[in-house]
CSV table of C-alpha atoms and ligand atoms in Angstrom, one decimal:
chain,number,residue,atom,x,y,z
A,1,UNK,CA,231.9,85.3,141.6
A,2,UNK,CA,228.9,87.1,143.6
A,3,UNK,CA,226.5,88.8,142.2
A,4,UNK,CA,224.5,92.1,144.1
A,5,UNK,CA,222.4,94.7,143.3
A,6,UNK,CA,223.0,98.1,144.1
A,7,UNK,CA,220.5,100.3,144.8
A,8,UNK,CA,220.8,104.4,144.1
A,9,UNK,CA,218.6,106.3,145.8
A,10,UNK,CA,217.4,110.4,144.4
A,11,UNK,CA,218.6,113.1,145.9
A,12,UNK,CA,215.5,114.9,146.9
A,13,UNK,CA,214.4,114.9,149.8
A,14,UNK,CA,217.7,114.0,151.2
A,15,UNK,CA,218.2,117.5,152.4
A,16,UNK,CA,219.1,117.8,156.3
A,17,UNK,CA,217.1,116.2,158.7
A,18,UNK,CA,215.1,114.2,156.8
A,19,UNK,CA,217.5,112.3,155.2
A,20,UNK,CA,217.8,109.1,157.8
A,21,UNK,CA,213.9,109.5,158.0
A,22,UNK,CA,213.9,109.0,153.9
A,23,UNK,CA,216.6,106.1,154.2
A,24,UNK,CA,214.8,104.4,156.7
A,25,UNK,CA,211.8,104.8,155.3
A,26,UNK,CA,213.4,103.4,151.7
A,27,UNK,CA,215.2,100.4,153.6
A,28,UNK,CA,211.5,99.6,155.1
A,29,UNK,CA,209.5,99.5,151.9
A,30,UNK,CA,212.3,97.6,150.6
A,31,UNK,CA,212.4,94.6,152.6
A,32,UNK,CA,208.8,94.7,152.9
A,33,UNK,CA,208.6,94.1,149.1
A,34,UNK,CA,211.0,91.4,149.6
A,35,UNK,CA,209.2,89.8,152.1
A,36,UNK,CA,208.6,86.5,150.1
A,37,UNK,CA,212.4,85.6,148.8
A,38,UNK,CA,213.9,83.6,151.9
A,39,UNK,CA,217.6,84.2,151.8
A,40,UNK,CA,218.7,88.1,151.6
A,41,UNK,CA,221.0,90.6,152.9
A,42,UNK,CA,220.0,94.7,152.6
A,43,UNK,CA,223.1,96.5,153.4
A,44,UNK,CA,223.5,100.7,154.0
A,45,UNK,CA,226.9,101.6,151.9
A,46,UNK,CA,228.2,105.3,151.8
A,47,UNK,CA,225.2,106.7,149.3
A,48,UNK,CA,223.7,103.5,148.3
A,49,UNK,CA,221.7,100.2,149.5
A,50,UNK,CA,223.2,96.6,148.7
A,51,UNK,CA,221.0,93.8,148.1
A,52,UNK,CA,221.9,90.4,148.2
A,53,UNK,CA,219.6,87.6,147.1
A,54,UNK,CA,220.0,83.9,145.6
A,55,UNK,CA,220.8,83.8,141.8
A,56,UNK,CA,216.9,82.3,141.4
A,57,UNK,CA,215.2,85.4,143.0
A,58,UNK,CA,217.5,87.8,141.2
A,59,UNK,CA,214.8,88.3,138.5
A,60,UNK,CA,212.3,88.7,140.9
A,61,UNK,CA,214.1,91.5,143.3
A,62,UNK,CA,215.1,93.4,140.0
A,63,UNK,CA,211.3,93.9,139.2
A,64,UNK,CA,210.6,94.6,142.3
A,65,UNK,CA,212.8,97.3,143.4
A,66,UNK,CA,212.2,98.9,139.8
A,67,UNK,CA,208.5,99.5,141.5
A,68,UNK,CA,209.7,100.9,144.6
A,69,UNK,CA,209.0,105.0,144.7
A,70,UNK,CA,212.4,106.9,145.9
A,71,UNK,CA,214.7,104.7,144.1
A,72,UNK,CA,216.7,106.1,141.3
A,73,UNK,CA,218.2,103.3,139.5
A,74,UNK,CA,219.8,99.9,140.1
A,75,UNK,CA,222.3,97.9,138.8
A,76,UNK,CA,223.6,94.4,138.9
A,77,UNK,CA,227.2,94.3,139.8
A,78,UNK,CA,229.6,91.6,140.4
A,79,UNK,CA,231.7,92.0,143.6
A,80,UNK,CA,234.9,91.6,143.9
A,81,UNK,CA,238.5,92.5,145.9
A,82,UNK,CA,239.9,95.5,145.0
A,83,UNK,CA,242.6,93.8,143.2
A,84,UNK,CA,243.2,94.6,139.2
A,85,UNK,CA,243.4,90.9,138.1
A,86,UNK,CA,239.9,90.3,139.7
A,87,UNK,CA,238.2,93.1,138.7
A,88,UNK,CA,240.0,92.0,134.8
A,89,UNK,CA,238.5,88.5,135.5
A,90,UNK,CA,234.9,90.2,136.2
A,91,UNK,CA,234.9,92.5,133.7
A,92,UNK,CA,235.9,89.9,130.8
A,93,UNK,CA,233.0,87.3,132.0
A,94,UNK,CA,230.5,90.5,131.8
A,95,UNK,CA,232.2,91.8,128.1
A,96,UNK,CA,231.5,88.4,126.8
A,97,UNK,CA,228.0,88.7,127.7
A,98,UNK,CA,227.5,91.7,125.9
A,99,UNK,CA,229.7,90.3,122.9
A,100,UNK,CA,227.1,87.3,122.8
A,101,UNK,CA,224.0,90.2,122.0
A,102,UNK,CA,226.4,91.9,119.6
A,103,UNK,CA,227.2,94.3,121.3
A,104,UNK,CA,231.3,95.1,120.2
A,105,UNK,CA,231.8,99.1,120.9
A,106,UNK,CA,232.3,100.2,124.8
A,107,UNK,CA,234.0,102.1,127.2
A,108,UNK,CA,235.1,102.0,130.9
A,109,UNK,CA,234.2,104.2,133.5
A,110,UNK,CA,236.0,103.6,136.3
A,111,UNK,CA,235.1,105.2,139.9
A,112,UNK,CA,237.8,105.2,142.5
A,113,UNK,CA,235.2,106.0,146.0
A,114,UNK,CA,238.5,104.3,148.2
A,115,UNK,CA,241.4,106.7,147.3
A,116,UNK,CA,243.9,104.1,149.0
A,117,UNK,CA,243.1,102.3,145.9
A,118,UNK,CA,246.9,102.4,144.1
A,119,UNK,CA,245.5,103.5,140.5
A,120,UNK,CA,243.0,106.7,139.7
A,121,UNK,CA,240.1,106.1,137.8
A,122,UNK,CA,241.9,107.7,134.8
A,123,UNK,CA,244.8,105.2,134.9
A,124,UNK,CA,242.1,101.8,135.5
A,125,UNK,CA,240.0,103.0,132.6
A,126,UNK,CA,243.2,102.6,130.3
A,127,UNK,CA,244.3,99.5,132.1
A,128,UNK,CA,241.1,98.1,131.8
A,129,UNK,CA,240.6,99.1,128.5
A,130,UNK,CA,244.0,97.6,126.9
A,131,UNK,CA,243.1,94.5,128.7
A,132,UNK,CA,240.0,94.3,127.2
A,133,UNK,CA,240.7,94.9,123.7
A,134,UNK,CA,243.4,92.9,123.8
A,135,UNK,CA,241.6,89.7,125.2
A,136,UNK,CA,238.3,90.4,122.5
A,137,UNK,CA,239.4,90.5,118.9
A,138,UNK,CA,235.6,91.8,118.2
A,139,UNK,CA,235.6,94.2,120.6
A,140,UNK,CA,236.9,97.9,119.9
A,141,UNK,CA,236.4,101.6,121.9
A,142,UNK,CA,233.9,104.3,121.2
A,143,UNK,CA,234.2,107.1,124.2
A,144,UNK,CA,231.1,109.1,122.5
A,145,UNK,CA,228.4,105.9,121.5
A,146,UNK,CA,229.3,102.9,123.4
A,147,UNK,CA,226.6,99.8,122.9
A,148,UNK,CA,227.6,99.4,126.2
A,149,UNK,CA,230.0,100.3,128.9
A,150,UNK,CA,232.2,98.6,131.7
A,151,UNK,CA,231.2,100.3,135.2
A,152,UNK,CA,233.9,99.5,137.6
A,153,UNK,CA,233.1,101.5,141.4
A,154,UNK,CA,235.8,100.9,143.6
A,155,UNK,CA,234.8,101.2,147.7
A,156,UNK,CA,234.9,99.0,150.6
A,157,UNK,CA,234.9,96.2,147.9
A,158,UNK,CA,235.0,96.1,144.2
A,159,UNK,CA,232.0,96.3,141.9
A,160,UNK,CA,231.7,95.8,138.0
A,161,UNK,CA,228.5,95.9,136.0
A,162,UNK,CA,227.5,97.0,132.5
A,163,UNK,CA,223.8,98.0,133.0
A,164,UNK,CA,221.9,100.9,134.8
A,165,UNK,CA,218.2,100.2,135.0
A,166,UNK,CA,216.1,103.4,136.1
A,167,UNK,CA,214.4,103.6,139.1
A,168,UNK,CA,210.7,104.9,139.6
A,169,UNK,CA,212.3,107.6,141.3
A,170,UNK,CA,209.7,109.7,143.3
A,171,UNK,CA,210.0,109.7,146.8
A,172,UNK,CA,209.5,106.8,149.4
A,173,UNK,CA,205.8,106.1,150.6
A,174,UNK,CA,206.0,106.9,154.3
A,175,UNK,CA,207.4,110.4,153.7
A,176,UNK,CA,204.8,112.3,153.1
A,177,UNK,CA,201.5,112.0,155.1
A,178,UNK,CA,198.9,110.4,154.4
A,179,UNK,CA,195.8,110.9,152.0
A,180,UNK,CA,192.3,109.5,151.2
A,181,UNK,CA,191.5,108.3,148.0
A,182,UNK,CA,188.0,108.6,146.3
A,183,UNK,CA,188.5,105.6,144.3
A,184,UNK,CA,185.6,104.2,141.4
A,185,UNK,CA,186.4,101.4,139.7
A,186,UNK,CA,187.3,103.7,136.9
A,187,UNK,CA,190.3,104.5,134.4
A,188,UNK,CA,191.1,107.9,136.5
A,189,UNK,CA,191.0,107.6,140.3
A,190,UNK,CA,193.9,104.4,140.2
A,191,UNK,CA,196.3,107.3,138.1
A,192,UNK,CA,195.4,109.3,140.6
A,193,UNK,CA,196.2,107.7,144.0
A,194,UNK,CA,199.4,106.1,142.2
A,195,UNK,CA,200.4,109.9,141.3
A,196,UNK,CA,200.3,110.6,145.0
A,197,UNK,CA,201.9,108.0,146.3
A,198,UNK,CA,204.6,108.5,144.1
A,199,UNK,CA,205.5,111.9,146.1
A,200,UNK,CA,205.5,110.1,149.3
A,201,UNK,CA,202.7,110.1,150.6
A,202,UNK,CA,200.3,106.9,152.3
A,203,UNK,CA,196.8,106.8,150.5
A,204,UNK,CA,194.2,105.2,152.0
A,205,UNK,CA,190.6,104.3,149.6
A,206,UNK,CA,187.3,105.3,150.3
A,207,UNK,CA,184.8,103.8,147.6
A,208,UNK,CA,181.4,104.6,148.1
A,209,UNK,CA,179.3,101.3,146.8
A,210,UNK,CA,175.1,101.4,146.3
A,211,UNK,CA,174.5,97.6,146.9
A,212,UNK,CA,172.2,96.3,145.4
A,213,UNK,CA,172.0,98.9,142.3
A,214,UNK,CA,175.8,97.6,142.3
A,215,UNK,CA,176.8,94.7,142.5
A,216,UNK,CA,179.7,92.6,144.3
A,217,UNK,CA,182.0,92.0,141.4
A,218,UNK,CA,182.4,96.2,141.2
A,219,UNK,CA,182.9,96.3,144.9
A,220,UNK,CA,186.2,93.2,143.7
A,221,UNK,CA,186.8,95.6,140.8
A,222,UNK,CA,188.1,98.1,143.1
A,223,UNK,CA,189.7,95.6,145.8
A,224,UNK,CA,191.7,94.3,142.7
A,225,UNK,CA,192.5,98.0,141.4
A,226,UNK,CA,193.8,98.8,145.0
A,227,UNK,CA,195.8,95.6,144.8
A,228,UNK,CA,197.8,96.9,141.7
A,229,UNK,CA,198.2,100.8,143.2
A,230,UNK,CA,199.5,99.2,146.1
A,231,UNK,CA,202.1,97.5,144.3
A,232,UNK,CA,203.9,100.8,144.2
A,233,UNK,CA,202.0,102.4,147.1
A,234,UNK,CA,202.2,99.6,149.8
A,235,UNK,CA,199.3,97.8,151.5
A,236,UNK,CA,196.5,100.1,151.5
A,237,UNK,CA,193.7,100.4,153.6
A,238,UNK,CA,190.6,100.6,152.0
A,239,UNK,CA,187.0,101.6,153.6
A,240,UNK,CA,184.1,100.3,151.2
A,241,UNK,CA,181.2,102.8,152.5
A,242,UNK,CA,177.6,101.8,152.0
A,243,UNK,CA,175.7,104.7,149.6
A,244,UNK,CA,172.7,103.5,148.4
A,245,UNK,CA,170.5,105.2,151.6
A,246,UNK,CA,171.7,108.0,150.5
A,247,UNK,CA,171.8,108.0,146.7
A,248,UNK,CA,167.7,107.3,147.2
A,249,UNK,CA,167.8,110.3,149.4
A,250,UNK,CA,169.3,112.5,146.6
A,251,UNK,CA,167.1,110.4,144.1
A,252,UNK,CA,164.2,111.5,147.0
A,253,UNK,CA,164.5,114.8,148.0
A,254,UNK,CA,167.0,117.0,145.0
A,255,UNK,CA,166.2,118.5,141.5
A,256,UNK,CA,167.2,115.8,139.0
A,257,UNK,CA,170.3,117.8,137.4
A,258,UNK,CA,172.0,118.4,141.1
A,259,UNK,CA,171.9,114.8,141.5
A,260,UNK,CA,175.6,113.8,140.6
A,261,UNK,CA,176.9,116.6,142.1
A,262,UNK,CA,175.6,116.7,145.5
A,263,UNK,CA,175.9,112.7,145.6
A,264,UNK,CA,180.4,113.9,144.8
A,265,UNK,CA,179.0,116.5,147.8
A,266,UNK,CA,178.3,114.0,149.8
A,267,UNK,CA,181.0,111.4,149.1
A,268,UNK,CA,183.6,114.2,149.7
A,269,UNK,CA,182.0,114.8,153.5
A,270,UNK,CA,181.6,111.6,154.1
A,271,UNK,CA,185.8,111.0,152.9
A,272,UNK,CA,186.7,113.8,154.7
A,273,UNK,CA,185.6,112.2,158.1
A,274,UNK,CA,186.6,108.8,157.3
A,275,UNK,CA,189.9,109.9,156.0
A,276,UNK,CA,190.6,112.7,159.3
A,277,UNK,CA,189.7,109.4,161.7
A,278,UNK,CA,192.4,107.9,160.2
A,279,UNK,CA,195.3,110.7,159.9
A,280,UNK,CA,194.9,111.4,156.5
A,281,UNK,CA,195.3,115.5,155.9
A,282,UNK,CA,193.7,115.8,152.1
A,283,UNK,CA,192.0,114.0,149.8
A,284,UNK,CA,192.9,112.7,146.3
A,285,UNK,CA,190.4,112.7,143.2
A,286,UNK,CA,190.6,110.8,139.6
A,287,UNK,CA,189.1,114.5,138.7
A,288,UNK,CA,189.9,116.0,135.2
A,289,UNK,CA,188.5,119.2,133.9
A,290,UNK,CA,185.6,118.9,131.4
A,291,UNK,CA,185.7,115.0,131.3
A,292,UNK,CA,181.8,115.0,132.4
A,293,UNK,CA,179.3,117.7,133.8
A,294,UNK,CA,180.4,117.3,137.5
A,295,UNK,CA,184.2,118.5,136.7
A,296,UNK,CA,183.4,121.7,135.3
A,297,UNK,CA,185.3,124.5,136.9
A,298,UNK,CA,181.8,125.4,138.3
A,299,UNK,CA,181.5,121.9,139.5
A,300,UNK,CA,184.5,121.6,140.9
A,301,UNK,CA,184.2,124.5,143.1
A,302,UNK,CA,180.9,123.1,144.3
A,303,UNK,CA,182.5,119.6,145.4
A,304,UNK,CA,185.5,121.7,146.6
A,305,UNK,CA,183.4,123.2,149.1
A,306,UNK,CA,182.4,120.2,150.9
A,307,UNK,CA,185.0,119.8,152.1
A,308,UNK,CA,187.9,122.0,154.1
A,309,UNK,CA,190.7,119.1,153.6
A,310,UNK,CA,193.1,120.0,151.1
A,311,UNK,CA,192.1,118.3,147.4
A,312,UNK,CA,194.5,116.4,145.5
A,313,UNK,CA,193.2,115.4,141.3
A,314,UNK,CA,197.0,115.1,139.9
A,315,UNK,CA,195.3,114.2,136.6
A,316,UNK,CA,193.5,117.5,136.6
A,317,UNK,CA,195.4,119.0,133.4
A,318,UNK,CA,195.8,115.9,132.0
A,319,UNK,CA,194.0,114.3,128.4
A,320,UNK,CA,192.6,111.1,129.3
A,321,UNK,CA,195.3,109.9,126.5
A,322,UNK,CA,197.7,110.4,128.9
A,323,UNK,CA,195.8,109.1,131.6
A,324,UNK,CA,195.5,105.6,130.4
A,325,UNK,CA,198.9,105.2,129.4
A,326,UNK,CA,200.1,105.7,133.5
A,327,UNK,CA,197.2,103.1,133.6
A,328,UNK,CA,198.7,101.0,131.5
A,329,UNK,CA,201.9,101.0,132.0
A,330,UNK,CA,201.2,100.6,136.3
A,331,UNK,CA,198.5,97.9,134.9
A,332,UNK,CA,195.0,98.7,136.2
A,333,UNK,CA,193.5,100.0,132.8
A,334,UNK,CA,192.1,96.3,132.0
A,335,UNK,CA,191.2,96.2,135.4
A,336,UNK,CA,189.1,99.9,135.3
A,337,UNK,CA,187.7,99.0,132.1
A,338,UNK,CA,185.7,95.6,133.0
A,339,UNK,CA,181.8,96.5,132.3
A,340,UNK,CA,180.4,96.5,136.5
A,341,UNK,CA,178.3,99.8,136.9
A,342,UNK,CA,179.6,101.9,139.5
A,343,UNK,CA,177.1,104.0,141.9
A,344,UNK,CA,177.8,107.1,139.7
A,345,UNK,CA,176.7,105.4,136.2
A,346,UNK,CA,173.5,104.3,137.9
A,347,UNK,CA,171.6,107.3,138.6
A,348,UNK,CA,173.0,109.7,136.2
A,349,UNK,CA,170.5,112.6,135.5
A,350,UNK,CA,169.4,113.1,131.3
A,351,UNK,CA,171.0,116.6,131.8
A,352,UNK,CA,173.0,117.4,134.2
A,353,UNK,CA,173.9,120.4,135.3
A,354,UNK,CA,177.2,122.1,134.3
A,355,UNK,CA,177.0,125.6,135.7
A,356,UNK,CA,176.0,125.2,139.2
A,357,UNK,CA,175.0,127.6,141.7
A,358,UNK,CA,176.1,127.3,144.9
A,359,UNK,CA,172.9,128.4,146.6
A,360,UNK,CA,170.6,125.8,144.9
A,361,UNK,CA,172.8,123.0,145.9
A,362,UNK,CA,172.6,124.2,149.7
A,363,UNK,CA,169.1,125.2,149.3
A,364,UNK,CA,168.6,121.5,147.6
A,365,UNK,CA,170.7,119.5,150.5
A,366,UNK,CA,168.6,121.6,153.2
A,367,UNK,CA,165.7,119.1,151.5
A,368,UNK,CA,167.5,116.6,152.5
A,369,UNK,CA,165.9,114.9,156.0
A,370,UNK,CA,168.0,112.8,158.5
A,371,UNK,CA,171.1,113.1,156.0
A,372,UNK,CA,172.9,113.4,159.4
A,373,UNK,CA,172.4,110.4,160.7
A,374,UNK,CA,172.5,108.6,157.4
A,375,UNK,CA,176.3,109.9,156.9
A,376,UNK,CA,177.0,108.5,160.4
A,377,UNK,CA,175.6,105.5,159.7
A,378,UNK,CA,177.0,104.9,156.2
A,379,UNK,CA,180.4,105.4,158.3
A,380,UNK,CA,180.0,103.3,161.1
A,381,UNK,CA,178.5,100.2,158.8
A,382,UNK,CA,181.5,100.8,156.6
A,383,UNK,CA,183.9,97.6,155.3
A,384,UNK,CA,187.3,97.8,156.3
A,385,UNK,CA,189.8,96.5,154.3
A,386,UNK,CA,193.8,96.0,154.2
A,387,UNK,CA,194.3,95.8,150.6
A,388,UNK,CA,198.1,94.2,149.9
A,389,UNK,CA,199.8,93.9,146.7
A,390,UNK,CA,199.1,91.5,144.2
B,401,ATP,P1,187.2,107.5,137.5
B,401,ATP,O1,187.7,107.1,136.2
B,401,ATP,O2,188.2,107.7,138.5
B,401,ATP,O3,186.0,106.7,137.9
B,401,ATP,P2,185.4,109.4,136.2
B,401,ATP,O4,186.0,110.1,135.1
B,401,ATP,O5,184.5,108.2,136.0
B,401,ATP,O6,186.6,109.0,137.2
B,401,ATP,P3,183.4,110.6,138.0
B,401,ATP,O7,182.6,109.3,137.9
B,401,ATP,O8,182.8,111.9,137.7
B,401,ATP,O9,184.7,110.5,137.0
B,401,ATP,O10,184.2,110.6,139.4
B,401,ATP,C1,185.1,111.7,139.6
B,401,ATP,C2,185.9,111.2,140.8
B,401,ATP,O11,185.0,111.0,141.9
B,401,ATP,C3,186.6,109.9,140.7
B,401,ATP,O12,187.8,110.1,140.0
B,401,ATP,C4,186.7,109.5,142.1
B,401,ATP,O13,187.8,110.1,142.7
B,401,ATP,C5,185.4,109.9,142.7
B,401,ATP,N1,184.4,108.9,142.7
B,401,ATP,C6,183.5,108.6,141.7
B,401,ATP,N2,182.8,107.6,142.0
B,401,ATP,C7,183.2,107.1,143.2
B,401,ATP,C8,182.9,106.0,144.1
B,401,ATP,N3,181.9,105.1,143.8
B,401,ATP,N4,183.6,105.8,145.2
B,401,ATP,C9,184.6,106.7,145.6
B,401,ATP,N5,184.9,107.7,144.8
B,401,ATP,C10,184.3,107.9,143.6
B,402,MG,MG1,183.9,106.9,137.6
């Protein structure tokens, strides 16, 4: 009997127009996280994708497509011809499974899509059922708390499975635009750019690196933290921007306690060109109020400024409890939490300033000779990378 996975797609989204644009998009991301199993079919059914793959890289597609954004759940289904005695034969080699784990109470839910079919759903589930029960002495029916249940869909074909896994749901990456990502190597900016992509949208990095006060392994830090968003976000590209000119230049020419913030100043100009050069409309921050002196509301409207591209920080409202679980359960947090300093932790003022004006920073950058032409050059020497998943 052949195995497939059907894939359920949400239903946002799929409103008018856009729904072949979603669908396409969906089927795209799809095979391109299939791109290394060999032998497989994708197939478009009425409301659903079917995927076909050799038994050995079942395991593998199942954890794939349970990373995929837009896809609301998936299930493994045996397929069959709409005939009753297959879909008995199916069903018994699938209850026997579950009897194996102990599982003895269940249900079916039947699903008659084809209407030419000759019984309604009502009349299969009985039929079903009494076949069932009578085959599995261990077995018996509970319609409110199966253990588990007996799906049976029938369509163009005939499919039985037990198990629904959920999807990531979300909507797929391609949808949505595309944003720049101020990404550290910390716990925050990962959460952030996965949060983002999540609602469709391509994100692109920009890390700012102060070689040599940082060193190559945080530069790899955030290569390999890109590799794990872009699990769920797709390959990302990802401009590494030389900073340390200047970060002296803050160091040089502004007041000790501005120094964090005008260097966020100047990270979110110099994002905002990168990222407009490369069709991204907003930018995406790991920010998150009151977490350190340079996301104060006072702050934030300061960094905010310096830029007239919208601002994404998902995690804004968000306790960094809550943070590091998304990071752990999308797996960067033992990434993010490796020791290399990151261009921020080196030249931290003693005491920073929390309520800034708005006047002294500008009055403070106006200090600031040749910055000009050290932005440009700190974007035309900077890395480019395609970042893929790992
Ligand atoms: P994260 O955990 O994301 O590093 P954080 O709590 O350490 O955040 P900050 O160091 O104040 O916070 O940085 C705030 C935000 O500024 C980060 O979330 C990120 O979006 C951006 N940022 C900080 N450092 C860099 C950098 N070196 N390159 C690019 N963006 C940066
Ligand atoms: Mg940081």
């Amino acid at each position: 009997m052949k195995r497939v996975i059907l894939i359920r797609y949400g239903e946002i989204g799929l409103k008018g127009l856009n729904k072949g644009f979603f669908i396409d998009t969906l089927i795209r991301n799809i095979k391109s996280s299939m791109r290394s199993i060999n032998n497989k079919k994708l197939e478009k059914i009425q409301g659903r994708f079917l995927l076909q793959v050799e038994e050995e890289d079942l395991e593998f597609a199942i954890h794939r497509l349970l990373q995929i954004f837009g896809i609301a759940s998936i299930s493994v289904a045996t397929v069959i011809d709409k005939d009753l005695e297959a879909i008995k034969e199916a069903s018994a080699v699938l209850v026997e499974e579950k009897i194996q784990q102990g599982q003895t109470t269940f249900k079916v839910q039947a699903r008659r899509g084809d209407k030419s079919f000759p019984m309604t759903s009502p009349e299969l589930n009985g039929e079903l059922g009494g076949y069932l029960l009578k085959r599995f002495d261990a077995l018996s029916v509970d319609v409110h708390q199966p253990q588990f249940q007996i799906y049976v869909e029938i369509r163009e074909k005939a499919y039985v499975y037990t198990d629904i896994l959920p999807g990531k749901n979300g909507l797929p990456v391609g949808t949505g635009g595309k944003a720049a990502l101020l990404v550290s190597g910390g716990i925050d900016s990962p959460v952030a750019g996965y949060m983002i992509a999540s609602r469709g949208v391509e994100v692109m990095g920009v890390h700012f690196h102060s070689y040599p006060y940082t060193s190559d392994r945080a530069k790899e830090k955030v290569i390999k933290l890109m590799e794990k968003v872009a699990v769920y976000a797709g390959k990302i590209t990802l401009f590494v921007v030389p900073f340390t000119e200047i970060q002296l230049a803050i160091g040089e020419f502004c007041d000790e306690k501005y120094s964090t913030l005008i260097m966020r100043r100047y990270m979110m100009k110099i994002a905002t060109r990168i990222g407009k050069q490369n069709g991204a409309s907003a930018l995406i921050t790991g920010e998150s109020i009151g977490q350190v002196a340079s996301q104060t509301l006072e702050s934030l409207m300061v960094t905010n400024a310096a830029t007239d591209l919208p601002v994404f920080r998902p995690v804004i409202g968000m306790d960094k409890h809550a943070i590091i679980r998304i990071a752990e359960e999308i797996d960067t947090f033992e990434t993010s939490i490796l020791p290399y300093e990151d261009c921020c932790t080196i030249f931290v003022p003693k005491h920073p300033q929390t309520k800034p004006k708005m006047e002294h920073v500008l009055k403070q950058e106006s200090y600031m000779e040749g910055i000009e032409e050290m932005m440009e050059r700190a974007i035309a020497e900077s890395e480019r990378l395609e970042v893929y998943p790992t």
